[in-house]
Amino acid sequence: MIRVGVVGGTGYTGVELLRLLLRHPGVTVSFITSRGEAERRLDNLFPSLLGACDLAFTDPAEADYSDCDLVFFATPHNVAMRNVPALIEQGIQVVDLSADFRLRDVGVWERWYGETHAAPELCAEAVYGLPEVNRDAIRTARLVACPGCYPTAVQLGFLPLLEAGLVHPNQLVASCGSGLSGAGRQAKLDSLLTEAGESIAAYGVAGHRHLPEMEQGLGTMADQPVQLTFVPHLLPMSRGIHATLFAKINADSADLQSLYEKRYAGEPFVSVLASGEHPATRDVRGANVCQLSVAQPQGRDTVVVMSVIDNLVKGAAGQAVQCMNILMGYRETAGLEGIALAP
Amino acid sequence: MIRVGVVGGTGYTGVELLRLLLRHPGVTVSFITSRGEAERRLDNLFPSLLGACDLAFTDPAEADYSDCDLVFFATPHNVAMRNVPALIEQGIQVVDLSADFRLRDVGVWERWYGETHAAPELCAEAVYGLPEVNRDAIRTARLVACPGCYPTAVQLGFLPLLEAGLVHPNQLVASCGSGLSGAGRQAKLDSLLTEAGESIAAYGVAGHRHLPEMEQGLGTMADQPVQLTFVPHLLPMSRGIHATLFAKINADSADLQSLYEKRYAGEPFVSVLASGEHPATRDVRGANVCQLSVAQPQGRDTVVVMSVIDNLVKGAAGQAVQCMNILMGYRETAGLEGIALAP
Amino acid sequence: MIRVGVVGGTGYTGVELLRLLLRHPGVTVSFITSRGEAERRLDNLFPSLLGACDLAFTDPAEADYSDCDLVFFATPHNVAMRNVPALIEQGIQVVDLSADFRLRDVGVWERWYGETHAAPELCAEAVYGLPEVNRDAIRTARLVACPGCYPTAVQLGFLPLLEAGLVHPNQLVASCGSGLSGAGRQAKLDSLLTEAGESIAAYGVAGHRHLPEMEQGLGTMADQPVQLTFVPHLLPMSRGIHATLFAKINADSADLQSLYEKRYAGEPFVSVLASGEHPATRDVRGANVCQLSVAQPQGRDTVVVMSVIDNLVKGAAGQAVQCMNILMGYRETAGLEGIALAP
Amino acid sequence: MIRVGVVGGTGYTGVELLRLLLRHPGVTVSFITSRGEAERRLDNLFPSLLGACDLAFTDPAEADYSDCDLVFFATPHNVAMRNVPALIEQGIQVVDLSADFRLRDVGVWERWYGETHAAPELCAEAVYGLPEVNRDAIRTARLVACPGCYPTAVQLGFLPLLEAGLVHPNQLVASCGSGLSGAGRQAKLDSLLTEAGESIAAYGVAGHRHLPEMEQGLGTMADQPVQLTFVPHLLPMSRGIHATLFAKINADSADLQSLYEKRYAGEPFVSVLASGEHPATRDVRGANVCQLSVAQPQGRDTVVVMSVIDNLVKGAAGQAVQCMNILMGYRETAGLEGIALAP
């Protein structure tokens, strides 16, 4: 049984992390911080926790980190990088769900986030927390940087193709959609039900901060630089990410179905659908699962991959718990066996 | 570890029961039947079960009931009553989620369902599976008849008032709404997203089969006949029931908040919200929970109670598992600790 | 052709009013004001107006009211009452969509709104803009106070019963639901798709500002004071109000269907459904229509009325245009012939 | 004033056509047919038409076509082709909303639809009803074949690029999503709110019947064969199509914004958004409008175009009325001035 702290508990990622940690057989939650809601009971802010949680929010300044074996950051970017170095120095492991340590290249990070990085020395050390790619490195990490939600769906989708060198790396396209919970628990006009409901629109076409993260990861898989065109859309629903991926195949013939099935054969949280089926986000709602399918329409040279996750689970909190399990030597599926809520 | 069978596995109640049973620490699922889908893998029909279930549907004629300690019926009405007597004779316990054994008065049942009851002798014996009222009787039952979804929300809402004799029993009003999963997994025009989405309408105002069930239960609580006006509505969402209840108080002053808190103090699955709060169905989504609040607007003599459940969980599959836990002497919360999925 | 101004154009009521006025055969829109968005083109804020409107918002301080025959206020309460007196003095007619002049009793207004009324002398003069009740008075009004959205649905629902004296006036119940657009175009946590979507909850049970407005109107119909228990709910959809009304009948027998059909026979915007049917909000989406049905379940003494409107049309902007048509001597349906958008 | 008949009136396209035709200043609807609903009043099947339509459905065998100047077919494919020849022979013009005459190459049609074409001689004559491309030809047509919904959004999106020869014609990608009304008013499991709500999934990736229609149209614009990869998705909403288009630019520099604005400058129903904006389907809901934007992310060589329409209006019934207006010499916008219903 380990003790964990959660920094940043009032967002959707925070409450989702709580949902998983409160039922995890090997974890005790020591504290969960919030500046604005300090001393308020969690089940008052989140009535879904009624009966499941007696904690109140702790002011971050008063949190007793030394009581923890591991600390999660479920904060906006720019918080973890200012607090992680001290924790690591004390020997506390960190799983960061924010964007602060996802990019190895500090310069790229600073360009996309428009500020100076507060802990550049840790950027190279941080292990990118995509277990299907980095399981071994995660095992011994001091700091895990969990992938973003889009990057999880997109990288798991392209992974077999790029590792096998089967597609042109400079003509990748990802047309993705996310439920509104990806926009966070913030009072914004664009996220109102009246604005976002019964409608779809793209956003951030000129440039989204997940792009450099994806190109970094895809480039590592391909062992060469890649170019990705990434268009995210806001979908009229709460949870779920759907990635539709396009790539130009460079081989005469390839059994893509078998390629995908083999690559993910041992993975507890990735399912490859039968040929001809299409994954739906409803089938992964609330579960730490990625479902994939691959097709080559009309037998032409464009491969299409469809990949779905729950943005708050495999795209955030669930993946963070999965990384924690690996770090702690727990069974990788511990606390993550929940079956998707469909319908 | 007991072995259970599920009769009727292709509806939403069936797959929800599977979601809970597959993760229950004291249960092995022996079979799940379907006439139309026999031999098809469950995870092919329900991709949400991918990786969680290797079963295929069994033709009901070929199911080996003798292998089971307990059998659930997740069928439309009119199936259980023809099959339960033989099971009970073999000493197999039955938890019926359908309407066949909910009414003690066979004549009332036959009038509302328009057919002859096939097992009238069991109607009086069957224990109505609302643990908050009938826990002791459930413990020793051979046959548990689980309440309908509306009846669960409505009865838990009125219970403290009626038991305390605080309201006029012949002027009860229940204005309720249900998500579409309550209409079942059937291809019906009215249940299309294009028809039911972004809209609300009442239905069955002239008479809904849950009315006699509710009047029977409420009458027992009040220890006298009651009259309920019940108006159900179809809500543009998938899961959840909201009951708004109105009753005329017959006492000069009553601390209703305290009445409700005391009545439900020991109940693991009922939460009374603080005075002035309003329960929301999102906070019980996927959880075996009823959240309630009570108010007396303007200090007038009409009491308003709000009660929410997930129709597929506390309104069906979760309540059935709760009854099974009681029957089997398991911890009542076993397999039901999952926290609601919000947002 | 008259010239009209619109004060307050950035809310949902404002843009809906524009949608109707821009296509009205007898109206030219002179200006539409906004403090925060002055000089911004309307179709930039509301791309639904692209190609239909070349106007930019005018700062209210710079609006030329003298250019108008009639001014609409589509503002929050507390704006119209400070500006209307001067307009009326100049002979400009006013149709106020806000709550400022809906209550005849200034004391009641001040109690519910918690502030001093700035134009108490106009409260008694203002004509309550429910044409089905006040058509003649509207014709000659200087100031029309348009009803709120819930009050429109509730009053049209109870009207025939109360006028006929068929129900007990002190035991009225209204269980209502509204789409999120009723909460306005404001960045509020509770109105996020992630909070309000796929969920239902009551609100304001302790007291909602539409209650005194409804009791005033219903009392006038009944010709005696009434008591109404009013519970509003937030529904997971954008537009639409559904009112489910309960009243205790005091007559032995009454042909309610015929009562309703006769009362609304000549009304262009009220439709009484056939007996046994239930109105759905989808069927009035975007249309200036109220659809109603009435039932007496089980032949007992509780009458149930169902009433639906689009909160932004018959519950706000459409009703305001209807009042304008009456004021101006236009055909009452001018500019309001649009058919509901279903699905 | 012309008289028109509508064949096939019980689907969403049919009722949408009625919504527009009943308010069209130059049209009288003579009849609307339905085999299954003959003699039933339209407003009984579609309560949204209450007060707007006194018609009942006519059995197609009893419809008096000779009374019509023009007949619309709002039927599934395979109906129009068997009935149109006789109408044309009688000098009645036809606007076909189905797929029967969209493909000029009968062989291609027969391959994709798996049956023999009943009127192959008309396939070459039929004018493809996309006014932005074929306005002049429509003017003198006897038979107009209205484009499908996806093809309208996709072709209007690619049109300026292909006409200008700016992109590689064999690497076109269209990732599109449609609201559920595109799946028709049919009781299908996949279209239930419980299945399609709160979820997104692709479908028909192996091959969708709109693909040959799009490649035919795009090839004409490019004046050479094109290859398109088309992935449609089902979106959790009722109305709206969003097309996200990708193409590889073959020019060093191009002012794409200006290209689009110029191409669509005179078009009454196409709006090009300002650079950096993203069209949303909510802004065209119920309106005969296509909104577009174009971008070149990161200045790389992939162009991204976003195009939105309402699938039932500009993607079906509205476009059909637009074609009728052109055919009849009416003002092209007659009856189509309705502003989008947002929110």
Short mmCIF file of N, CA, C and O in Angstrom, two decimals, chain D residues 160-168 248-251 253-256 259 303:
data_model
loop_
_atom_site.label_atom_id
_atom_site.label_comp_id
_atom_site.label_asym_id
_atom_site.label_seq_id
_atom_site.Cartn_x
_atom_site.Cartn_y
_atom_site.Cartn_z
N PRO D 160 -12.67 25.45 -55.41
CA PRO D 160 -11.71 26.47 -55.85
C PRO D 160 -10.31 25.91 -56.07
O PRO D 160 -9.63 26.30 -57.02
N LEU D 161 -9.89 24.98 -55.22
CA LEU D 161 -8.55 24.41 -55.37
C LEU D 161 -8.41 23.62 -56.66
O LEU D 161 -7.40 23.72 -57.37
N LEU D 162 -9.43 22.83 -56.98
CA LEU D 162 -9.34 21.97 -58.16
C LEU D 162 -9.48 22.77 -59.45
O LEU D 162 -8.76 22.54 -60.42
N GLU D 163 -10.42 23.71 -59.45
CA GLU D 163 -10.57 24.55 -60.65
C GLU D 163 -9.28 25.31 -60.95
O GLU D 163 -8.92 25.51 -62.10
N ALA D 164 -8.59 25.71 -59.88
CA ALA D 164 -7.36 26.48 -60.06
C ALA D 164 -6.16 25.56 -60.30
O ALA D 164 -5.04 26.04 -60.54
N GLY D 165 -6.37 24.27 -60.20
CA GLY D 165 -5.28 23.33 -60.44
C GLY D 165 -4.16 23.43 -59.41
O GLY D 165 -3.00 23.17 -59.71
N LEU D 166 -4.51 23.79 -58.17
CA LEU D 166 -3.48 24.06 -57.18
C LEU D 166 -3.06 22.86 -56.35
O LEU D 166 -2.13 22.94 -55.57
N VAL D 167 -3.80 21.76 -56.46
CA VAL D 167 -3.47 20.61 -55.62
C VAL D 167 -3.34 19.33 -56.45
O VAL D 167 -3.90 19.22 -57.54
N HIS D 168 -2.60 18.38 -55.88
CA HIS D 168 -2.46 17.08 -56.53
C HIS D 168 -3.80 16.35 -56.52
O HIS D 168 -4.35 16.10 -55.44
N LYS D 248 -2.74 18.13 -51.08
CA LYS D 248 -1.33 18.52 -51.15
C LYS D 248 -1.19 19.60 -52.21
O LYS D 248 -1.52 19.39 -53.38
N ILE D 249 -0.69 20.72 -51.80
CA ILE D 249 -0.60 21.85 -52.71
C ILE D 249 0.59 21.64 -53.64
O ILE D 249 1.61 21.06 -53.26
N ASN D 250 0.45 22.12 -54.88
CA ASN D 250 1.54 21.92 -55.84
C ASN D 250 2.11 23.24 -56.33
O ASN D 250 2.80 23.29 -57.32
N ALA D 251 1.77 24.29 -55.61
CA ALA D 251 2.27 25.61 -56.02
C ALA D 251 3.12 26.18 -54.90
O ALA D 251 2.95 25.83 -53.73
N SER D 253 3.41 29.37 -53.81
CA SER D 253 2.67 30.25 -52.91
C SER D 253 1.33 30.55 -53.55
O SER D 253 1.22 30.67 -54.76
N ALA D 254 0.34 30.63 -52.73
CA ALA D 254 -0.99 30.89 -53.25
C ALA D 254 -1.78 31.60 -52.17
O ALA D 254 -1.69 31.24 -51.00
N ASP D 255 -2.54 32.59 -52.55
CA ASP D 255 -3.39 33.28 -51.58
C ASP D 255 -4.72 32.55 -51.55
O ASP D 255 -5.66 32.90 -52.27
N LEU D 256 -4.76 31.53 -50.73
CA LEU D 256 -5.93 30.66 -50.73
C LEU D 256 -7.18 31.39 -50.24
O LEU D 256 -8.28 31.19 -50.75
N LEU D 259 -8.47 33.31 -53.04
CA LEU D 259 -9.01 32.38 -54.04
C LEU D 259 -10.44 31.98 -53.69
O LEU D 259 -11.35 32.00 -54.52
N VAL D 303 -2.99 21.62 -47.55
CA VAL D 303 -4.09 22.57 -47.38
C VAL D 303 -5.21 21.86 -46.62
O VAL D 303 -5.50 20.69 -46.88
#
